[in-house]
């Protein structure tokens, strides 16, 4: 390996900047890295299949509800709760570096919430129309009171929201349903409202309690039905004292960040990755497939010679 660690990013989401993203900033502060078209390590995600062209060490990152394929990647960073030496749980909200999680632990922040007055009821900002659970709940809650929808889907405010945090800050609640449900699959949706003193109404990971204090979230999993959850929303909406008490609860259990934010934990994982001198999985598979092809050709050649 060269003095500098050569890396490349492929198959990430639209708008992803190889020189301006959480991974690049985190790694460049701790390792001697450089972007290269001939990488030692390839970071790839799930939005295309360009990674198949590369036979170097592959590192998969999941921003969607998709499992890592350990037949294709040497290492993976994902939402999953799996114990493997070549896997690190790194939920998307952790790398949402526009927000500083330590802000939520600040005693002054928790005290300031007690005096906040909200002028609006509930909002939602989504562009993906494939989550039927989210659509159904939105329609049910609208039967009680209009939910302002500022995204590309179900928009009812006449314009697209440009700044989500600025939009949701005036609301008591925001519907923070994931696109789909899987244990550990937690995005920024439940995280963002906490920075605007808003209560997220959450559905998604059945293990959300591993990431946040579920006493600060209206978690669908804590209720027997949508109707029971909506009754709780109505109770908080119509009782300012109860609302203030609920929103004043810490966002994290014991008001402490989880281990998933621990930068040393993440750094140690990348030390393991970058110090791995074993042959990349892609080259191993390429050699294995080559052997199979040669043996198959040899078999058919022998068979044809016998017939001759």
CSV table of N, CA, C and O in Angstrom, one decimal, residues 48-111:
chain,number,residue,atom,x,y,z
A,48,UNK,N,-26.4,2.2,-7.0
A,48,UNK,CA,-26.0,1.8,-8.3
A,48,UNK,C,-25.1,0.5,-8.1
A,48,UNK,O,-25.1,0.0,-7.0
A,49,UNK,N,-24.5,0.1,-9.1
A,49,UNK,CA,-23.6,-1.1,-9.1
A,49,UNK,C,-22.2,-0.9,-9.6
A,49,UNK,O,-21.6,-1.8,-10.0
A,50,UNK,N,-21.8,0.3,-9.6
A,50,UNK,CA,-20.4,0.6,-10.1
A,50,UNK,C,-19.3,-0.1,-9.3
A,50,UNK,O,-18.2,-0.4,-9.8
A,51,UNK,N,-19.6,-0.4,-8.0
A,51,UNK,CA,-18.6,-1.0,-7.1
A,51,UNK,C,-18.2,-2.4,-7.7
A,51,UNK,O,-17.0,-2.8,-7.4
A,52,UNK,N,-19.0,-3.0,-8.5
A,52,UNK,CA,-18.6,-4.3,-9.1
A,52,UNK,C,-17.4,-4.2,-10.0
A,52,UNK,O,-16.7,-5.2,-10.3
A,53,UNK,N,-17.0,-3.0,-10.5
A,53,UNK,CA,-15.9,-2.8,-11.4
A,53,UNK,C,-14.6,-2.9,-10.6
A,53,UNK,O,-13.5,-3.0,-11.2
A,54,UNK,N,-14.6,-2.8,-9.3
A,54,UNK,CA,-13.4,-2.6,-8.5
A,54,UNK,C,-13.1,-3.9,-7.7
A,54,UNK,O,-14.0,-4.5,-7.2
A,55,UNK,N,-11.8,-4.2,-7.7
A,55,UNK,CA,-11.4,-5.4,-7.0
A,55,UNK,C,-10.5,-5.1,-5.8
A,55,UNK,O,-9.8,-6.0,-5.3
A,56,UNK,N,-10.5,-3.9,-5.3
A,56,UNK,CA,-9.8,-3.5,-4.1
A,56,UNK,C,-10.7,-3.9,-2.9
A,56,UNK,O,-11.8,-4.5,-3.1
A,57,UNK,N,-10.3,-3.5,-1.7
A,57,UNK,CA,-11.1,-3.7,-0.5
A,57,UNK,C,-12.4,-2.8,-0.7
A,57,UNK,O,-12.3,-1.6,-0.9
A,58,UNK,N,-13.5,-3.4,-0.4
A,58,UNK,CA,-14.8,-2.7,-0.6
A,58,UNK,C,-15.5,-2.5,0.8
A,58,UNK,O,-15.5,-3.5,1.6
A,59,UNK,N,-15.9,-1.3,1.0
A,59,UNK,CA,-16.6,-0.9,2.3
A,59,UNK,C,-18.0,-0.5,2.0
A,59,UNK,O,-18.2,0.6,1.3
A,60,UNK,N,-19.0,-1.2,2.4
A,60,UNK,CA,-20.4,-0.9,2.1
A,60,UNK,C,-20.9,0.0,3.2
A,60,UNK,O,-20.7,-0.2,4.4
A,61,UNK,N,-21.7,1.0,2.8
A,61,UNK,CA,-22.4,1.9,3.8
A,61,UNK,C,-23.9,1.9,3.4
A,61,UNK,O,-24.3,2.2,2.2
A,62,UNK,N,-24.8,1.6,4.4
A,62,UNK,CA,-26.2,1.5,4.1
A,62,UNK,C,-26.9,2.8,4.7
A,62,UNK,O,-26.9,3.0,5.9
A,63,UNK,N,-27.5,3.5,3.7
A,63,UNK,CA,-28.4,4.6,4.2
A,63,UNK,C,-29.8,4.3,4.0
A,63,UNK,O,-30.7,5.0,4.4
A,64,UNK,N,-30.1,3.1,3.4
A,64,UNK,CA,-31.5,2.6,3.2
A,64,UNK,C,-31.7,1.3,4.0
A,64,UNK,O,-30.7,0.8,4.6
A,65,UNK,N,-32.9,0.9,4.0
A,65,UNK,CA,-33.2,-0.4,4.7
A,65,UNK,C,-32.8,-1.6,3.9
A,65,UNK,O,-33.6,-2.3,3.4
A,66,UNK,N,-31.5,-1.7,3.8
A,66,UNK,CA,-30.9,-2.7,2.9
A,66,UNK,C,-29.8,-3.4,3.7
A,66,UNK,O,-29.0,-2.7,4.4
A,67,UNK,N,-29.7,-4.7,3.7
A,67,UNK,CA,-28.7,-5.5,4.4
A,67,UNK,C,-27.4,-5.5,3.6
A,67,UNK,O,-27.4,-5.5,2.3
A,68,UNK,N,-26.3,-5.5,4.3
A,68,UNK,CA,-24.9,-5.7,3.7
A,68,UNK,C,-24.8,-7.1,3.1
A,68,UNK,O,-25.2,-8.1,3.8
A,69,UNK,N,-24.2,-7.2,1.9
A,69,UNK,CA,-23.9,-8.5,1.3
A,69,UNK,C,-22.5,-8.8,1.6
A,69,UNK,O,-21.6,-8.3,0.9
A,70,UNK,N,-22.2,-9.7,2.5
A,70,UNK,CA,-20.8,-9.9,2.9
A,70,UNK,C,-20.1,-10.9,1.9
A,70,UNK,O,-19.0,-11.3,2.2
A,71,UNK,N,-20.8,-11.3,0.8
A,71,UNK,CA,-20.1,-12.0,-0.2
A,71,UNK,C,-19.5,-11.0,-1.2
A,71,UNK,O,-18.7,-11.3,-2.1
A,72,UNK,N,-19.9,-9.7,-1.1
A,72,UNK,CA,-19.5,-8.7,-2.0
A,72,UNK,C,-18.6,-7.6,-1.3
A,72,UNK,O,-17.8,-6.9,-2.0
A,73,UNK,N,-18.8,-7.4,0.0
A,73,UNK,CA,-18.0,-6.4,0.6
A,73,UNK,C,-17.0,-7.0,1.7
A,73,UNK,O,-17.3,-8.0,2.3
A,74,UNK,N,-15.9,-6.3,1.9
A,74,UNK,CA,-14.9,-6.8,2.9
A,74,UNK,C,-15.3,-6.2,4.2
A,74,UNK,O,-15.1,-6.9,5.3
A,75,UNK,N,-15.9,-5.0,4.3
A,75,UNK,CA,-16.4,-4.4,5.5
A,75,UNK,C,-17.7,-3.7,5.2
A,75,UNK,O,-18.0,-3.4,4.1
A,76,UNK,N,-18.4,-3.5,6.3
A,76,UNK,CA,-19.7,-2.8,6.1
A,76,UNK,C,-20.0,-1.9,7.3
A,76,UNK,O,-19.7,-2.3,8.5
A,77,UNK,N,-20.7,-0.8,7.1
A,77,UNK,CA,-21.2,0.1,8.1
A,77,UNK,C,-22.7,0.2,7.8
A,77,UNK,O,-23.1,0.6,6.7
A,78,UNK,N,-23.5,-0.2,8.8
A,78,UNK,CA,-24.9,-0.2,8.5
A,78,UNK,C,-25.7,0.0,9.8
A,78,UNK,O,-25.2,0.2,10.9
A,79,UNK,N,-27.1,0.0,9.7
A,79,UNK,CA,-28.0,0.1,10.8
A,79,UNK,C,-28.1,-1.2,11.7
A,79,UNK,O,-28.5,-1.1,12.8
A,80,UNK,N,-27.7,-2.3,11.1
A,80,UNK,CA,-28.0,-3.6,11.7
A,80,UNK,C,-27.3,-3.8,13.0
A,80,UNK,O,-26.2,-3.4,13.2
A,81,UNK,N,-28.0,-4.6,13.9
A,81,UNK,CA,-27.4,-5.1,15.1
A,81,UNK,C,-26.8,-6.4,14.9
A,81,UNK,O,-27.5,-7.5,15.2
A,82,UNK,N,-25.7,-6.5,14.2
A,82,UNK,CA,-25.0,-7.8,14.0
A,82,UNK,C,-23.6,-7.7,14.5
A,82,UNK,O,-22.9,-6.7,14.4
A,83,UNK,N,-23.1,-8.8,15.1
A,83,UNK,CA,-21.8,-8.9,15.7
A,83,UNK,C,-20.9,-9.6,14.7
A,83,UNK,O,-20.9,-10.8,14.6
A,84,UNK,N,-20.1,-8.8,14.0
A,84,UNK,CA,-19.1,-9.3,13.1
A,84,UNK,C,-17.9,-8.4,13.2
A,84,UNK,O,-18.0,-7.2,13.3
A,85,UNK,N,-16.7,-8.9,13.1
A,85,UNK,CA,-15.5,-8.1,13.2
A,85,UNK,C,-15.4,-7.1,12.0
A,85,UNK,O,-14.8,-6.1,12.1
A,86,UNK,N,-16.0,-7.5,10.9
A,86,UNK,CA,-15.9,-6.6,9.7
A,86,UNK,C,-17.2,-5.7,9.6
A,86,UNK,O,-17.5,-5.3,8.5
A,87,UNK,N,-17.9,-5.5,10.7
A,87,UNK,CA,-19.2,-4.7,10.6
A,87,UNK,C,-19.2,-3.7,11.8
A,87,UNK,O,-18.8,-4.1,12.9
A,88,UNK,N,-19.6,-2.5,11.5
A,88,UNK,CA,-19.8,-1.5,12.5
A,88,UNK,C,-21.2,-0.9,12.4
A,88,UNK,O,-21.6,-0.5,11.3
A,89,UNK,N,-21.9,-0.9,13.5
A,89,UNK,CA,-23.3,-0.2,13.4
A,89,UNK,C,-23.0,1.3,13.4
A,89,UNK,O,-22.5,1.9,14.3
A,90,UNK,N,-23.5,1.9,12.3
A,90,UNK,CA,-23.3,3.4,12.2
A,90,UNK,C,-24.6,3.9,11.5
A,90,UNK,O,-24.7,4.1,10.3
A,91,UNK,N,-25.6,4.2,12.4
A,91,UNK,CA,-26.9,4.7,11.8
A,91,UNK,C,-26.7,6.0,11.1
A,91,UNK,O,-25.8,6.8,11.4
A,92,UNK,N,-27.6,6.3,10.1
A,92,UNK,CA,-27.5,7.5,9.3
A,92,UNK,C,-27.5,8.8,10.1
A,92,UNK,O,-26.8,9.7,9.8
A,93,UNK,N,-28.3,8.8,11.2
A,93,UNK,CA,-28.4,10.0,12.0
A,93,UNK,C,-27.0,10.4,12.7
A,93,UNK,O,-26.7,11.6,12.9
A,94,UNK,N,-26.1,9.4,12.9
A,94,UNK,CA,-24.8,9.7,13.5
A,94,UNK,C,-24.0,10.5,12.6
A,94,UNK,O,-23.2,11.4,13.0
A,95,UNK,N,-24.1,10.3,11.3
A,95,UNK,CA,-23.2,11.1,10.3
A,95,UNK,C,-23.9,12.3,9.8
A,95,UNK,O,-23.5,12.9,8.9
A,96,UNK,N,-25.1,12.6,10.4
A,96,UNK,CA,-25.8,13.8,10.0
A,96,UNK,C,-25.1,15.0,10.7
A,96,UNK,O,-25.6,15.6,11.7
A,97,UNK,N,-24.0,15.4,10.1
A,97,UNK,CA,-23.1,16.4,10.8
A,97,UNK,C,-23.6,17.8,10.8
A,97,UNK,O,-22.9,18.7,11.2
A,98,UNK,N,-24.8,18.1,10.2
A,98,UNK,CA,-25.3,19.4,10.3
A,98,UNK,C,-25.8,19.7,11.7
A,98,UNK,O,-26.0,20.8,12.0
A,99,UNK,N,-25.9,18.7,12.5
A,99,UNK,CA,-26.4,18.8,13.9
A,99,UNK,C,-25.4,18.3,14.9
A,99,UNK,O,-24.8,17.2,14.7
A,100,UNK,N,-25.2,19.0,16.0
A,100,UNK,CA,-24.3,18.6,17.0
A,100,UNK,C,-25.1,17.9,18.2
A,100,UNK,O,-25.8,18.6,18.9
A,101,UNK,N,-24.9,16.6,18.3
A,101,UNK,CA,-25.7,15.9,19.3
A,101,UNK,C,-25.5,16.4,20.8
A,101,UNK,O,-26.4,16.3,21.6
A,102,UNK,N,-24.3,16.9,21.1
A,102,UNK,CA,-24.1,17.4,22.4
A,102,UNK,C,-25.0,18.6,22.8
A,102,UNK,O,-25.2,18.8,24.0
A,103,UNK,N,-25.5,19.3,21.8
A,103,UNK,CA,-26.5,20.4,22.1
A,103,UNK,C,-27.7,19.9,22.8
A,103,UNK,O,-28.2,20.6,23.7
A,104,UNK,N,-28.1,18.7,22.5
A,104,UNK,CA,-29.3,18.1,23.2
A,104,UNK,C,-29.1,17.7,24.6
A,104,UNK,O,-30.0,17.5,25.4
A,105,UNK,N,-27.8,17.7,25.1
A,105,UNK,CA,-27.5,17.3,26.4
A,105,UNK,C,-27.3,18.5,27.3
A,105,UNK,O,-27.3,18.4,28.6
A,106,UNK,N,-27.3,19.7,26.7
A,106,UNK,CA,-27.0,20.9,27.4
A,106,UNK,C,-28.1,21.2,28.4
A,106,UNK,O,-29.3,21.3,28.1
A,107,UNK,N,-27.8,21.4,29.7
A,107,UNK,CA,-28.8,21.7,30.7
A,107,UNK,C,-29.6,23.0,30.4
A,107,UNK,O,-30.8,23.1,30.7
A,108,UNK,N,-28.9,24.0,29.8
A,108,UNK,CA,-29.6,25.2,29.4
A,108,UNK,C,-30.7,24.9,28.4
A,108,UNK,O,-31.8,25.5,28.4
A,109,UNK,N,-30.3,24.0,27.5
A,109,UNK,CA,-31.3,23.6,26.4
A,109,UNK,C,-32.5,23.0,27.0
A,109,UNK,O,-33.7,23.3,26.7
A,110,UNK,N,-32.3,22.0,27.9
A,110,UNK,CA,-33.4,21.3,28.6
A,110,UNK,C,-34.3,22.3,29.4
A,110,UNK,O,-35.5,22.2,29.5
A,111,UNK,N,-33.6,23.3,30.0
A,111,UNK,CA,-34.4,24.3,30.8
A,111,UNK,C,-35.2,25.2,29.9
A,111,UNK,O,-36.3,25.6,30.2
